[in-house]
Every structure is written in structure tokens, then in C-alpha cells.
DNA sequence: TAAATTGGTTTCCTTTAGGAAACTAGTTTC
DNA sequence: GAAACTAGTTTCCTAAAGGAAACCAATTTA
């Protein structure tokens, strides 16, 4: 192939790739999508309930991920005036925009599992 | 709250969470969705083209991620009998099932960027 | 009074992710 | 013959992710 052959349609789609990168910077990792998924599916959930739902997560990890999600305005943290005090985590309006994405991730996981069993 | 108050709808949705986990085990990380996105958007692409499209990726990392994606049957690797030889990576039929997911990730990234600018 | 539950934090540790730079080998162009 | 391009590999390194266990203060139940 000649060196200076012009590529008419240069590969790479900077806008889309940047968008993918943005999303994954916030949400990649082992637990974040599972946390959001739980809050979407189950509604407002307390710390210990989350810990039980997310089988195997360490409290330190759960605490850290929840803080990051809160900072990014995807969830809220509310201290309830109960005895003993409980803390409730809930999805925000902005977090709700992840509904379809979480759905696709879940669907694809199911599809893929079926595919590799074959 | 009484200790033994029965929770009618126990929190946690094991099936969905397992599916999310499955997906993210294959695809979380900095580059995999970007690689798949490029192959979906641009069609079959050579190693060096991918390297250029994925701004900043190290050849070692690209090589490793491509191998993992191939092992999971999401992409194919084809050595072309050109001079010099070129290697073309392409999305598989199974990889195509990620179309909607990639789309959602991209859309959400754009949405989120607009949201946080506000 | 002892044990358990609340929502975490602290410390220590191992594993994985990821990047920089140098290098390889075959081919081809200058 | 020198340089450049093909597609990687190798080595070395740092930073981040993640887990285990212990601990904490306040409250409540047994």
C-alpha cells in the first residue's frame, strides 16, 4: 500500500469515543453498576441492606463507591431520624437516566451467558 | 423498627445482579468499550489504525485487550496476506449484540456531559 | 449486663490495571 | 544502505482496585 494514500473516511469517531470514556470513567469497576442496579430495582435502600444485596462487597468498598456516586449526583444519601439512625441511599433524577443503560447491561449479560453455554 | 419485622419484598435481585456482573467482568476497564465501539462504528480495522483511533493507548494494552475480546468471541483477528502483512480486527456476530449497549453508553455519556455543565 | 445492630472507618495487604520505553523481525520505500 | 512501516513483545514501573479483619460509637434487644 502506498504510504501517502489518502484515507477518505478516517477511522475513529472522537465524539463517540469521548462519550464512552466519560461514562466508563464514572461507572467502570466491579460494583458501581450493581449498586445503581439495586437502587433502581429496589428503590431507596439502607447501607446494610445494600451490603446484603451485593453479595461479597466489603463495607469499605461499598462506602467508597457510594460516596463517588453521590459526588457525581447519581444517588442521594439521607440520614433518617430512626432508632437506631439509618441511612438511606436512593437514585436521583439524573441517576434515573441510567435506567436504559442498566437494562441493556443486564439483558446483554443474560444473552451472553446463554451464548457461551452453547 | 422491630428486629423480626418481615420484609415482604427482600432487597436484592440476584439474577439481574449476576447478569450485570457477568457483563462487567468482560467489559469493564478503560479501553474495551472504546475498542468495540470503534469496530462497530468503523468496521474492520487494523492494529495501527486502532492504535491511532484510540488516542493514547499503549500497544501492549491494545494487544492484551484485543486478545481478551477475541477469546470471548466478540471480535475476530485476521492476518491479511498483504505486503507488509496487516492484521484486521472485526466485530463478530455475537459482538454485534453489543450494538444497543454501546449506543446507550455513548448516549448517556453525552447526556451526562450536558448535565454536569449546567 | 452481654450481645447484636446501626453505618461506617482504619489498617494492612495482594492483585490488577495501565503506562513508558525499548526492542524485535520482516518488508518496503527512499 | 538507511529509514520507516507492519504488528506486536518485553521489561520495568506506579497507581488504583479491591479484600480481610479489626475497630468504633451509639443504641437496643435479650
PDB file of N, CA and C in Angstrom, chain B residues 3 19 24 38-39 46-47 53-54 61 63 71-72 86 99 111 114 118:
ATOM      1  N   UNK B   3     -36.992  -6.051  65.272  1.00  0.00           N
ATOM      2  CA  UNK B   3     -35.966  -6.842  64.595  1.00  0.00           C
ATOM      3  C   UNK B   3     -36.557  -7.825  63.583  1.00  0.00           C
ATOM      4  N   UNK B  19     -26.172 -10.915  36.160  1.00  0.00           N
ATOM      5  CA  UNK B  19     -26.039 -10.540  34.742  1.00  0.00           C
ATOM      6  C   UNK B  19     -25.167  -9.294  34.591  1.00  0.00           C
ATOM      7  N   UNK B  24     -19.855  -6.867  33.174  1.00  0.00           N
ATOM      8  CA  UNK B  24     -18.743  -6.006  33.558  1.00  0.00           C
ATOM      9  C   UNK B  24     -17.440  -6.763  33.728  1.00  0.00           C
ATOM     10  N   UNK B  38     -15.279   1.406  18.385  1.00  0.00           N
ATOM     11  CA  UNK B  38     -14.583   1.733  17.140  1.00  0.00           C
ATOM     12  C   UNK B  38     -14.845   0.682  16.067  1.00  0.00           C
ATOM     13  N   UNK B  39     -14.785  -0.582  16.457  1.00  0.00           N
ATOM     14  CA  UNK B  39     -15.003  -1.649  15.470  1.00  0.00           C
ATOM     15  C   UNK B  39     -16.442  -1.648  14.960  1.00  0.00           C
ATOM     16  N   UNK B  46      -7.408  -2.219  11.254  1.00  0.00           N
ATOM     17  CA  UNK B  46      -6.080  -2.783  11.505  1.00  0.00           C
ATOM     18  C   UNK B  46      -5.531  -2.328  12.854  1.00  0.00           C
ATOM     19  N   UNK B  47      -4.523  -3.040  13.287  1.00  0.00           N
ATOM     20  CA  UNK B  47      -3.938  -2.760  14.612  1.00  0.00           C
ATOM     21  C   UNK B  47      -3.505  -1.305  14.740  1.00  0.00           C
ATOM     22  N   UNK B  53      -6.778   5.525  16.417  1.00  0.00           N
ATOM     23  CA  UNK B  53      -8.136   5.956  16.754  1.00  0.00           C
ATOM     24  C   UNK B  53      -8.319   6.083  18.270  1.00  0.00           C
ATOM     25  N   UNK B  54      -7.730   5.137  18.996  1.00  0.00           N
ATOM     26  CA  UNK B  54      -7.857   5.131  20.460  1.00  0.00           C
ATOM     27  C   UNK B  54      -6.733   5.963  21.037  1.00  0.00           C
ATOM     28  N   UNK B  61      -1.237  -2.656  25.789  1.00  0.00           N
ATOM     29  CA  UNK B  61      -2.601  -2.683  26.311  1.00  0.00           C
ATOM     30  C   UNK B  61      -3.579  -3.049  25.197  1.00  0.00           C
ATOM     31  N   UNK B  63      -2.995  -4.722  22.486  1.00  0.00           N
ATOM     32  CA  UNK B  63      -2.789  -6.130  22.174  1.00  0.00           C
ATOM     33  C   UNK B  63      -3.492  -7.032  23.186  1.00  0.00           C
ATOM     34  N   UNK B  71     -10.846 -13.983  22.681  1.00  0.00           N
ATOM     35  CA  UNK B  71     -11.127 -15.180  23.471  1.00  0.00           C
ATOM     36  C   UNK B  71     -12.614 -15.266  23.798  1.00  0.00           C
ATOM     37  N   UNK B  72     -13.223 -14.119  24.066  1.00  0.00           N
ATOM     38  CA  UNK B  72     -14.643 -14.104  24.404  1.00  0.00           C
ATOM     39  C   UNK B  72     -15.548 -14.017  23.178  1.00  0.00           C
ATOM     40  N   UNK B  86      -0.830  -7.269   7.162  1.00  0.00           N
ATOM     41  CA  UNK B  86      -1.628  -6.449   8.065  1.00  0.00           C
ATOM     42  C   UNK B  86      -2.566  -7.381   8.820  1.00  0.00           C
ATOM     43  N   UNK B  99     -24.338  -3.813  20.119  1.00  0.00           N
ATOM     44  CA  UNK B  99     -24.717  -2.569  19.450  1.00  0.00           C
ATOM     45  C   UNK B  99     -25.512  -1.624  20.351  1.00  0.00           C
ATOM     46  N   UNK B 111     -25.307  12.814  27.350  1.00  0.00           N
ATOM     47  CA  UNK B 111     -26.303  13.367  28.271  1.00  0.00           C
ATOM     48  C   UNK B 111     -25.650  13.873  29.552  1.00  0.00           C
ATOM     49  N   UNK B 114     -23.657  17.056  29.248  1.00  0.00           N
ATOM     50  CA  UNK B 114     -24.530  18.240  29.209  1.00  0.00           C
ATOM     51  C   UNK B 114     -25.034  18.576  30.604  1.00  0.00           C
ATOM     52  N   UNK B 118     -24.282  22.187  33.314  1.00  0.00           N
ATOM     53  CA  UNK B 118     -25.271  23.078  33.931  1.00  0.00           C
ATOM     54  C   UNK B 118     -24.879  23.494  35.340  1.00  0.00           C
TER      55      UNK B 118
END
